[in-house]
Amino acid sequence: MINRLLVVNRGEIARRVFATCRALGVETVAVHSDADADEPFVAEADHAVRLPGAAPAETYLRVELILDAARRSGADAVHPGYGFLAENAEFAAAVTDAGLTWVGPPAKVIAAMGDKLAAKALLAEAGVPMLPSWTDTDAVTDFPVLVKASAGGGGRGMRIVREADGLAEAVASARREAAAAFGDGTVFIERYVERGRHVEVQIFGDAHGRVVALGDRECSIQRRHQKIVEEAPAVVPERVRTALHEAAVAAGRAVDYLGAGTVEFLLAPGGEFFFLEMNTRLQVEHPVTELCTGLDLVGWQLLVAEGEPLPATLPVSTGHAIEVRLCAEDAAAGWRPATGTLHRFAVPQVAAEFGGLAGPGLRLDSGVVAGSVVGVHYDSMLAKLVVWGRTRAEATRLLSTALARAELHGVTTNRDLLVRVLRSPAFAAVEIDTGFLDRHAEVFAPLLPADRFPLAALAAALASAAGRRAAAPVLAGLPSGWRNVPAVPQLTRFSGPDGAIEVRYRLDRRGGLVEWSADPGAAELSAAAPDAAAAAGAAAAAERPSVTLVEATPGRVVLDVDGVRHAYRVHRVGSAVFVDGPDGAASLAELPRLPLPTAAVAAGSLLAPLPGAVTRVHVQVGQRVSAGDPLLTLEAMKLEHPVVAPTDGVVAELPAPVGGQVRTGAVLAVIDSAEETPR
C-alpha cells in the first residue's frame, strides 16, 4: 500500500495528484524551487521539501535532490506528474533502486518508448502503421516534412519544413530547443501530412498482463505543435475508432505496458492513420477522458502501482468533454509568453476542481490563484478549463460562455482566442486539423470589437471617478464627476493595447451623462494638430452611440447604449484598470495628468518583450538588414522567440551579448532606418 506519495512536479499537475490522494487517504509530499515556495501546490501538500538551486526549472530535474527529499520526508512512493522526469528511464530506475514505489511504467518501457526512432521500429513490427522517417538530411527529397525531437514532447523541438533550403536551419534550431528542454538534442525527420488530425488513445496496463483502451481524444487544434483544445471522444467513424483502439492496445502489449499511457496517431483526411509516439505518462488532457468515463485516472495509477488488477468491467464513455489550456501568452504577437501578477483569477460556474462532475458543468484544474506571480521559468500554461455536456454542441456553449465571462486580470492570456475557436463555424462543423490556426486568422482578433472599446474606456473613467469620490475626505456626497464649470468636460487619459485613448464626458448636476467621447490617439493628435483633432472628434461623434448613465460605482458601471443596458465590472489595481463587459474585456492603464519626465531610448530600439536569455545573435554592428530579417534569438519559458528587424536599415547597436540575461524593456538592438543611413 502507498501511504505517503511524493509528487515530482509543480503547479496544476501536483494539485491534480494531491486531489486524488486526499480522496484516498494518501499523505502527500511536494517538492519546490525557491521561485515556487508560495505557490498553492506547496500549501496544499501535507509535507513540502525545498529543492536548492540557482535555476528554478532545473531543480526539479535533479534526481539526487528528489531522492533525498523522499528520504527526508518519509515518502514510500514517487509520482512523476506529467512532465519533467515522467519519461526519464534513469529516474524511474533510481526510484525503484531506492526501495520506493514508482507510479508509472517500468524503466525499460520508458526507455523503449522514450527514443522515438527506436519506438517506431519496435511498434512497426507489432503491426502499428508508421510514417516514413529519416535521420540524414541528405536523404530527404519529398517535402513538406516535420523535424521532431527524439526525446520529450509537448511540441518542443518540432519544425515544419516545406522546402529543402530551410531544412538545415530547422534541424539546428530543433536540436537546440530539444537539448534545452529535454537534455537530448537528437532529432529525426518525418513526412508531414497536410490537413492531418491529431488523435490519441488512452491506454492502461496492469501487472497481470492486461492492456486496455479507455477511449480516444481529439487534439488537433494546436499552436507551435502544442495542444490548446482537446476533446473526447474524437469525432471519427466507428470503424476508425475501433482500428485506433486496436493499434493502441497492440502498441501497449508489444512492450508489456504498465500504468497510464497515451498512444498518439496522425489521422489523414481519408481515414488512414499513422503512429506518432507513445507517451509513457498521464497526459495533460486526461480530464476529458475522466469526465466521459467517470474514472479517476490518477486513482487507477495508484491502484496499478500497488499491484492490483484493472477492473474486469470497463466503463462506457458517454456525452462529450472539451478542455482548453489557458496560457499566459499573447496569441496575436506570435504566441509571446506573458509574465506578471494575476490580480484576479475568477471563472464563473465552476462545479468541480480536479475531479468529476455530477452532470453537465465545468471543472477547473488550475496551478494559479488570484495573487499568483507568473514568471519565465516554466511553461506558460496557467490552468485547464474542462466541460462535460450531453452533446458536443452543449459542451461547446458551456465552455465558451464561461471563458468569455472569466475575470483574468494582470497577465495577458490566450482566453479570447480560445473563445473564438470554440465559437467558430469551422469548429462546430468539426472542420479541424493541426493547421486550423494557420487558416483561421479571424480567431486571433480580440473578443471586444474595436467599436465597443470606447464604451469600456468610458466605464473605466466613470468607475475611477466614482472611486475617487468614495474615498474623498470631504463633500463625498457630491455626484461623481461634478464640477463648478459644467460646460467643461471631465478628462481621463488611458494607455491601451493600441496606444493612448482620451475619454471626455460631462455630467449634469444630478450625475447624469450629458455628452461623452472616447477617442484612441486623441491625446497625441490634439498636441500635434489641433484642427485635425477637432475634425476627427466631430466625425467620431457622428458615429457615437447614444449613451445614458444608469449607475456608476468603483466596481460596476451600467450604461444604456441605444436603449440596451450593458453592465461593466471594473477592477482597479494602482493605475491599472480592468473592465469586463458583455462584449469582452479591456485592460487599461490610467495615465497621470502631469507625467514626470522619463528617459528616452534611441530611435529604432528593439526592446525585450519579456525577460529571457539571448541564445543567438545573427547579425553584426554595421550590417544592413531588411524588414523581417532575424537579429537575435531570445529564450523564455523553454521556447525560442526570434527577434526580427521591424524595418530596413543598418544595425547600429547590439547591447545584449550571447548568453546574457535581459529584463523586460531592455534594449536588444538598435536599427538605423534605411532612409537615414547612407548607402
XYZ file of C-alpha atoms in Angstrom, residues 20-610:
591
model
C -6.838 12.123 -5.628
C -4.519 11.423 -2.717
C -6.805 13.337 -0.357
C -9.776 11.289 -1.555
C -7.880 8.022 -0.972
C -6.305 8.966 2.341
C -2.750 9.054 0.977
C -0.394 11.625 2.514
C 1.344 13.961 0.088
C 4.797 15.480 -0.279
C 5.546 18.484 -2.510
C 8.986 19.460 -3.724
C 9.563 23.034 -4.798
C 12.100 25.512 -6.088
C 12.645 28.837 -4.354
C 10.507 30.510 -7.036
C 7.563 28.258 -6.115
C 7.759 28.476 -2.324
C 4.485 30.416 -2.054
C 2.543 28.599 -4.763
C -0.783 26.849 -3.984
C 0.526 23.323 -4.586
C 3.114 23.749 -1.830
C 0.497 24.952 0.649
C -1.847 22.070 -0.193
C 0.692 19.283 0.437
C 0.931 17.560 3.817
C 4.715 17.928 3.652
C 6.972 20.083 1.461
C 10.694 19.935 0.751
C 12.721 22.756 -0.777
C 14.941 21.880 -3.733
C 18.048 24.081 -3.636
C 19.452 25.501 -6.837
C 20.025 28.745 -8.683
C 17.911 27.844 -11.746
C 14.320 27.131 -10.609
C 13.344 24.904 -13.551
C 16.477 22.762 -13.229
C 15.925 21.936 -9.564
C 13.007 19.667 -10.479
C 15.313 17.625 -12.735
C 17.937 16.851 -10.081
C 17.459 13.145 -9.348
C 19.680 13.167 -6.265
C 17.673 16.041 -4.768
C 14.362 14.265 -5.389
C 15.548 11.023 -3.777
C 16.935 12.940 -0.805
C 13.589 14.725 -0.435
C 11.775 11.377 -0.452
C 14.109 10.037 2.242
C 13.815 13.119 4.450
C 10.024 13.342 4.146
C 9.410 9.641 4.731
C 7.723 9.103 1.350
C 7.291 5.485 0.265
C 6.254 6.219 -3.336
C 7.017 8.706 -6.108
C 4.611 10.039 -8.747
C 6.368 11.888 -11.603
C 3.404 14.022 -12.670
C 3.021 14.519 -16.434
C 6.317 16.165 -17.296
C 9.844 16.896 -16.123
C 11.020 13.394 -15.073
C 7.889 11.445 -16.032
C 9.560 9.939 -19.109
C 13.082 9.588 -17.734
C 14.015 5.898 -17.553
C 17.096 6.553 -15.397
C 14.960 8.347 -12.836
C 12.380 5.538 -12.749
C 15.165 3.027 -12.171
C 16.725 5.187 -9.451
C 13.398 5.433 -7.602
C 12.920 1.666 -7.719
C 16.520 1.012 -6.679
C 15.963 3.266 -3.665
C 13.205 0.920 -2.485
C 10.361 3.304 -3.360
C 7.196 2.516 -5.303
C 7.300 4.083 -8.765
C 3.902 5.251 -10.024
C 4.485 4.745 -13.715
C 5.673 2.248 -16.309
C 8.906 0.320 -15.645
C 12.172 1.933 -16.664
C 12.630 -0.486 -19.570
C 9.272 0.552 -21.073
C 10.071 4.252 -20.683
C 13.446 3.705 -22.350
C 11.878 1.786 -25.227
C 9.283 4.479 -25.932
C 11.445 7.477 -24.990
C 13.589 7.067 -28.084
C 11.041 7.810 -30.764
C 13.177 6.314 -33.522
C 13.587 3.026 -31.665
C 9.907 3.062 -30.711
C 8.843 3.413 -34.333
C 10.953 0.411 -35.331
C 9.677 -1.716 -32.441
C 5.999 -0.948 -32.945
C 6.186 -1.308 -36.697
C 6.997 -4.976 -36.059
C 3.822 -5.177 -33.962
C 1.786 -4.024 -36.958
C 1.255 -0.400 -35.923
C 1.183 1.801 -39.094
C 4.097 4.245 -39.459
C 5.052 7.325 -41.462
C 8.354 7.254 -43.377
C 11.171 8.954 -41.456
C 14.836 9.879 -41.895
C 17.823 10.838 -39.769
C 20.008 12.028 -42.677
C 19.008 15.393 -44.130
C 20.556 14.443 -47.490
C 18.141 11.522 -47.776
C 15.084 13.791 -47.682
C 13.738 14.528 -51.145
C 9.986 14.933 -50.639
C 8.552 17.937 -48.843
C 6.884 19.066 -46.630
C 8.490 17.299 -43.678
C 8.404 17.667 -39.904
C 11.567 17.823 -37.811
C 10.927 16.200 -34.422
C 12.858 15.725 -31.198
C 13.552 12.081 -30.447
C 13.192 12.685 -26.707
C 10.406 14.541 -24.907
C 7.288 16.043 -26.395
C 4.920 18.952 -25.874
C 5.758 20.443 -29.265
C 9.294 21.406 -28.314
C 11.955 20.672 -30.883
C 9.473 20.495 -33.774
C 9.649 22.403 -37.049
C 7.655 22.151 -40.305
C 9.884 22.472 -43.384
C 8.320 22.967 -46.802
C 11.448 23.475 -48.912
C 14.903 21.919 -48.912
C 16.619 25.271 -48.351
C 15.196 25.580 -44.857
C 15.899 22.062 -43.641
C 19.400 22.561 -42.208
C 18.439 25.590 -40.108
C 15.229 23.883 -38.909
C 17.218 20.846 -37.772
C 19.757 23.041 -35.956
C 17.038 25.082 -34.248
C 15.073 21.969 -33.253
C 18.227 20.439 -31.778
C 18.893 23.498 -29.651
C 15.335 23.654 -28.352
C 15.203 19.898 -27.663
C 18.542 19.987 -25.836
C 17.351 22.895 -23.689
C 14.018 21.248 -22.901
C 14.975 17.575 -22.558
C 18.741 17.433 -22.274
C 18.873 15.491 -25.560
C 19.254 17.242 -28.908
C 18.618 14.182 -31.095
C 16.074 14.853 -33.844
C 14.663 12.997 -36.827
C 12.631 13.939 -39.894
C 9.185 12.614 -40.741
C 6.810 13.070 -43.649
C 4.357 15.867 -42.879
C 0.689 15.149 -43.605
C -1.255 18.204 -44.720
C -4.669 18.661 -43.075
C -3.874 15.818 -40.681
C -5.674 15.383 -37.372
C -4.020 14.534 -34.075
C -5.981 11.736 -32.389
C -4.835 9.762 -29.354
C -5.960 6.752 -27.348
C -5.761 6.435 -23.562
C -4.410 3.028 -22.575
C -3.849 1.363 -19.214
C -1.878 -1.757 -18.348
C -1.610 -3.757 -15.125
C 0.972 -6.138 -13.670
C -1.185 -9.112 -14.664
C -0.634 -8.680 -18.400
C -3.829 -6.814 -19.282
C -3.778 -3.736 -21.538
C -6.995 -1.848 -22.265
C -8.118 1.229 -24.193
C -10.212 3.740 -22.236
C -11.353 5.970 -25.067
C -9.892 8.423 -27.525
C -9.303 12.172 -27.743
C -9.184 14.790 -30.486
C -6.159 17.086 -30.029
C -5.804 18.718 -33.430
C -6.075 22.413 -32.540
C -2.502 23.289 -31.668
C -0.144 26.228 -31.530
C 3.552 25.672 -32.112
C 2.760 21.923 -32.140
C 1.353 22.136 -28.612
C -2.275 21.266 -27.955
C -4.570 24.011 -26.689
C -8.018 22.460 -27.294
C -8.762 18.779 -26.650
C -11.986 16.832 -26.646
C -13.333 13.341 -26.050
C -14.388 11.364 -27.830
C -12.765 12.141 -31.165
C -15.338 12.713 -33.899
C -14.401 9.802 -36.171
C -16.302 6.907 -37.807
C -16.711 3.885 -35.536
C -14.603 1.696 -37.842
C -11.719 4.162 -37.488
C -12.201 4.333 -33.724
C -12.091 0.544 -33.438
C -8.910 0.370 -35.525
C -7.268 3.125 -33.464
C -8.031 1.310 -30.201
C -6.744 -1.984 -31.571
C -3.492 -0.376 -32.733
C -3.022 1.367 -29.380
C -3.563 -1.842 -27.407
C -1.170 -3.671 -29.749
C 1.448 -0.990 -29.031
C 0.952 -1.414 -25.289
C 1.163 -5.196 -25.435
C 4.323 -5.038 -27.540
C 6.192 -3.500 -24.595
C 4.269 -5.150 -21.694
C 2.876 -1.766 -20.744
C 2.102 -0.955 -17.111
C 0.157 2.072 -15.841
C -1.295 5.025 -17.731
C -0.097 5.794 -21.236
C -1.185 7.573 -24.388
C -0.675 6.353 -27.937
C -0.819 9.249 -30.383
C -1.753 8.958 -34.050
C -1.904 11.226 -37.088
C -5.198 10.790 -38.919
C -5.068 11.576 -42.648
C -8.106 13.113 -44.422
C -9.044 9.752 -45.975
C -9.205 7.931 -42.631
C -5.762 6.334 -42.798
C -3.750 6.810 -39.598
C -0.120 6.584 -38.533
C 1.696 6.204 -35.216
C 3.234 9.397 -33.865
C 4.508 8.481 -30.404
C 3.666 6.791 -27.132
C 3.728 8.978 -24.035
C 4.580 6.838 -21.028
C 2.696 9.030 -18.594
C -0.648 10.611 -17.906
C -1.375 13.362 -20.417
C -2.320 16.953 -19.614
C -5.630 16.353 -21.389
C -6.645 13.288 -19.339
C -9.586 15.137 -17.671
C -11.732 14.867 -20.817
C -11.435 11.095 -20.609
C -12.259 11.202 -16.894
C -15.417 13.250 -17.468
C -16.682 10.920 -20.202
C -15.919 7.689 -18.316
C -16.442 8.764 -14.715
C -12.989 7.428 -13.807
C -10.214 8.870 -11.658
C -7.173 8.024 -13.772
C -4.725 9.085 -11.073
C -6.517 6.682 -8.753
C -6.057 3.949 -11.338
C -2.351 4.792 -11.489
C -2.021 4.240 -7.745
C -4.067 1.040 -7.987
C -1.791 -0.419 -10.643
C 1.368 0.714 -8.822
C 0.194 -1.235 -5.773
C -0.045 -4.375 -7.924
C -3.825 -4.537 -8.166
C -5.506 -5.739 -11.398
C -7.591 -3.423 -13.522
C -11.369 -3.749 -13.036
C -12.874 -6.553 -15.071
C -15.618 -4.310 -16.457
C -14.684 -1.099 -18.248
C -16.966 1.965 -18.184
C -18.870 3.105 -21.237
C -17.960 6.577 -22.468
C -20.915 8.962 -22.513
C -21.508 12.552 -23.570
C -18.804 14.892 -24.771
C -15.990 16.698 -22.939
C -13.807 19.591 -24.092
C -10.701 21.019 -22.442
C -8.895 24.262 -23.187
C -5.468 25.242 -21.949
C -5.391 28.762 -20.607
C -1.875 30.071 -21.171
C -0.020 33.244 -20.248
C 0.767 34.407 -23.752
C -0.121 36.943 -26.403
C -1.508 34.841 -29.248
C -1.655 37.770 -31.684
C 2.028 38.589 -31.070
C 3.443 35.262 -32.213
C 2.473 33.437 -29.007
C 4.799 35.629 -26.982
C 4.794 34.437 -23.344
C 3.483 36.873 -20.763
C 4.511 37.476 -17.178
C 3.129 39.442 -14.258
C 0.840 39.153 -11.261
C -2.641 37.672 -11.559
C -4.571 40.346 -9.714
C -7.820 38.467 -10.264
C -8.465 34.902 -11.427
C -12.181 34.141 -11.337
C -14.015 31.691 -13.599
C -17.817 31.576 -13.170
C -19.957 28.449 -12.878
C -17.129 26.088 -11.876
C -18.755 22.980 -10.374
C -15.614 20.984 -9.515
C -11.860 21.315 -9.242
C -9.543 18.440 -10.159
C -12.450 15.988 -10.026
C -15.555 14.625 -11.656
C -18.932 16.223 -12.271
C -22.409 15.047 -11.370
C -23.814 16.293 -14.686
C -23.248 18.952 -17.341
C -20.861 21.541 -15.987
C -17.367 22.930 -15.644
C -14.220 21.599 -13.999
C -11.195 23.772 -13.274
C -7.685 22.325 -12.931
C -5.535 25.327 -12.103
C -1.997 25.889 -10.942
C -2.644 29.522 -10.027
C -4.948 31.598 -7.865
C -5.541 35.328 -7.549
C -2.242 36.862 -6.474
C -0.032 34.267 -8.165
C 3.077 35.623 -9.873
C 3.684 34.270 -13.385
C 7.396 34.173 -14.153
C 9.544 32.971 -17.034
C 10.936 29.782 -15.523
C 8.252 27.324 -16.617
C 5.726 26.504 -19.304
C 3.130 29.216 -19.941
C 0.059 27.133 -19.062
C -1.894 28.596 -16.142
C -4.923 26.339 -15.952
C -7.225 23.974 -17.773
C -10.959 24.566 -18.020
C -12.856 21.384 -18.807
C -16.538 20.892 -19.546
C -18.833 17.896 -19.910
C -22.092 18.089 -21.816
C -24.623 15.639 -23.150
C -23.659 16.697 -26.678
C -20.667 18.379 -28.293
C -22.728 21.495 -29.013
C -23.867 21.772 -25.382
C -20.311 21.355 -24.100
C -19.029 23.976 -26.527
C -21.612 26.546 -25.459
C -20.985 25.988 -21.733
C -17.232 26.287 -22.103
C -17.157 29.300 -24.414
C -19.593 31.244 -22.210
C -17.670 30.558 -19.011
C -14.384 31.533 -20.647
C -15.810 34.745 -22.047
C -17.139 35.734 -18.614
C -13.962 34.870 -16.702
C -12.111 37.714 -14.992
C -8.406 37.291 -15.791
C -6.571 40.410 -14.673
C -2.906 41.307 -14.724
C -1.448 38.796 -17.191
C -2.137 38.560 -20.910
C -3.733 35.196 -21.772
C -4.987 33.316 -24.814
C -8.574 33.414 -23.495
C -10.021 35.445 -26.377
C -8.502 33.131 -28.972
C -9.907 30.050 -27.211
C -13.398 31.563 -27.134
C -13.243 32.482 -30.812
C -12.064 28.959 -31.705
C -14.941 27.378 -29.786
C -17.476 29.753 -31.374
C -16.151 29.413 -34.910
C -18.353 27.727 -37.560
C -15.397 25.516 -38.534
C -15.116 24.096 -35.017
C -18.865 23.460 -34.878
C -18.649 21.608 -38.185
C -15.612 19.579 -36.991
C -13.559 21.071 -39.823
C -10.412 20.830 -37.746
C -6.854 19.663 -38.206
C -3.379 20.587 -36.993
C -3.309 23.585 -39.357
C -6.558 25.081 -38.033
C -4.981 28.222 -36.588
C -2.903 28.827 -39.725
C -6.061 29.002 -41.831
C -8.326 30.914 -39.455
C -6.697 34.275 -38.822
C -10.035 35.637 -37.606
C -9.745 33.785 -34.291
C -6.772 35.966 -33.315
C -8.945 39.089 -33.079
C -9.815 40.232 -29.546
C -13.307 39.446 -28.332
C -14.002 43.109 -27.648
C -14.770 44.739 -31.023
C -12.873 47.921 -31.812
C -16.090 49.962 -31.948
C -17.047 48.829 -28.411
C -13.672 49.590 -26.857
C -14.578 53.283 -26.264
C -17.529 52.177 -24.126
C -15.213 50.081 -21.958
C -12.885 53.073 -21.628
C -15.840 55.283 -20.655
C -16.824 52.736 -17.997
C -13.243 52.760 -16.691
C -13.245 56.570 -16.454
C -16.618 56.696 -14.693
C -15.613 53.964 -12.221
C -12.329 55.716 -11.469
C -14.153 58.970 -10.777
C -16.634 57.134 -8.536
C -13.738 55.576 -6.665
C -12.168 58.943 -6.019
C -15.476 60.339 -4.762
C -15.973 57.345 -2.467
C -12.541 57.937 -0.953
C -12.928 61.728 -0.704
C -12.370 63.026 2.842
C -14.834 65.906 2.331
C -18.008 66.506 0.307
C -18.258 62.803 -0.516
C -21.963 63.263 -1.214
C -21.369 65.189 -4.421
C -22.075 63.228 -7.614
C -19.067 61.610 -9.206
C -17.556 63.904 -11.819
C -19.471 67.000 -10.695
C -17.618 70.289 -11.138
C -18.277 74.030 -10.806
C -17.883 74.626 -14.532
C -20.374 72.167 -16.025
C -19.686 73.208 -19.617
C -16.140 71.804 -19.428
C -15.984 68.011 -19.724
C -14.082 65.684 -17.422
C -10.911 64.290 -18.985
C -9.227 60.937 -18.305
C -6.396 59.514 -20.378
C -5.544 55.829 -20.594
C -2.986 53.747 -22.388
C -4.486 50.711 -24.071
C -3.388 47.879 -26.346
C -3.298 50.204 -29.370
C -1.901 53.317 -27.735
C -3.414 56.220 -25.840
C -7.135 56.805 -25.554
C -8.663 60.040 -24.271
C -12.056 59.903 -22.539
C -14.095 63.095 -22.169
C -17.519 63.213 -20.547
C -19.835 65.798 -18.996
C -22.364 65.153 -16.254
C -25.310 67.253 -15.172
C -25.785 68.289 -11.547
C -27.664 65.080 -10.774
C -24.862 62.902 -12.121
C -26.484 62.152 -15.459
C -24.320 61.757 -18.551
C -24.806 64.722 -20.899
C -22.134 64.004 -23.502
C -19.104 61.766 -23.919
C -16.278 60.817 -26.232
C -13.522 58.234 -26.117
C -11.114 58.552 -28.980
C -7.995 56.429 -29.492
C -4.990 58.579 -30.235
C -6.820 61.793 -29.347
C -4.133 62.866 -26.893
C -1.343 62.678 -29.457
C -3.467 64.210 -32.200
C -4.524 67.151 -30.033
C -0.936 68.048 -29.316
C 0.294 67.607 -32.886
C -2.605 69.017 -34.909
C -5.492 70.686 -33.047
C -7.552 71.280 -36.187
C -7.216 67.666 -37.271
C -8.147 66.549 -33.761
C -11.306 68.654 -33.865
C -12.282 67.221 -37.250
C -11.633 63.680 -36.093
C -13.677 64.289 -32.958
C -16.613 65.597 -34.967
C -16.507 62.560 -37.256
C -16.382 60.207 -34.278
C -19.294 61.976 -32.607
C -21.457 61.416 -35.657
C -20.991 57.628 -35.308
C -21.049 57.538 -31.499
C -23.972 55.617 -29.916
C -26.379 57.344 -27.587
C -25.361 56.536 -24.015
C -27.198 57.147 -20.746
C -25.523 56.595 -17.400
C -27.618 54.257 -15.228
C -25.187 53.503 -12.419
C -21.532 54.199 -11.614
C -19.705 52.781 -8.602
C -15.983 51.974 -8.216
C -16.618 48.355 -9.216
C -19.633 48.498 -11.521
C -20.868 50.775 -14.275
C -24.188 50.324 -16.074
C -24.713 52.157 -19.355
C -27.807 52.335 -21.514
C -26.465 52.146 -25.067
C -29.029 52.934 -27.747
C -31.776 51.594 -25.497
C -29.976 48.433 -24.338
C -28.407 48.235 -20.879
C -24.849 46.961 -20.539
C -23.186 46.217 -17.197
C -19.412 46.563 -16.868
C -17.396 45.103 -13.991
C -14.406 47.309 -13.189
C -11.372 46.311 -11.119
C -8.599 48.769 -10.380
C -5.097 47.913 -9.160
C -2.924 51.017 -8.865
C -3.104 52.737 -12.232
C -4.233 49.544 -13.985
C -7.949 49.310 -14.751
C -9.567 46.041 -15.876
C -13.007 46.183 -17.471
C -15.144 43.083 -18.101
C -18.249 43.752 -20.153
C -20.815 41.885 -22.221
C -18.720 42.186 -25.380
C -15.322 41.295 -23.950
C -12.581 42.503 -21.641
C -10.269 45.501 -21.788
C -7.071 46.248 -19.897
C -6.155 49.906 -19.485
C -3.652 51.961 -17.537
C -4.733 55.403 -16.363
C -2.150 58.000 -17.301
C -1.161 60.765 -14.905
C -2.421 64.255 -15.725
C 1.032 65.728 -15.158
C 3.509 62.986 -16.120
C 7.076 63.176 -14.894
C 9.861 63.236 -17.483
C 11.316 59.822 -18.315
C 14.454 58.648 -20.041
C 14.012 58.064 -23.761
C 15.536 55.227 -25.757
C 17.244 55.729 -29.081
C 15.062 55.752 -32.171
C 14.964 52.311 -33.777
C 15.451 50.466 -30.478
C 14.039 46.952 -30.200
C 13.021 46.221 -26.616
C 12.782 42.839 -24.938
C 9.082 41.872 -24.688
C 9.778 39.704 -21.608
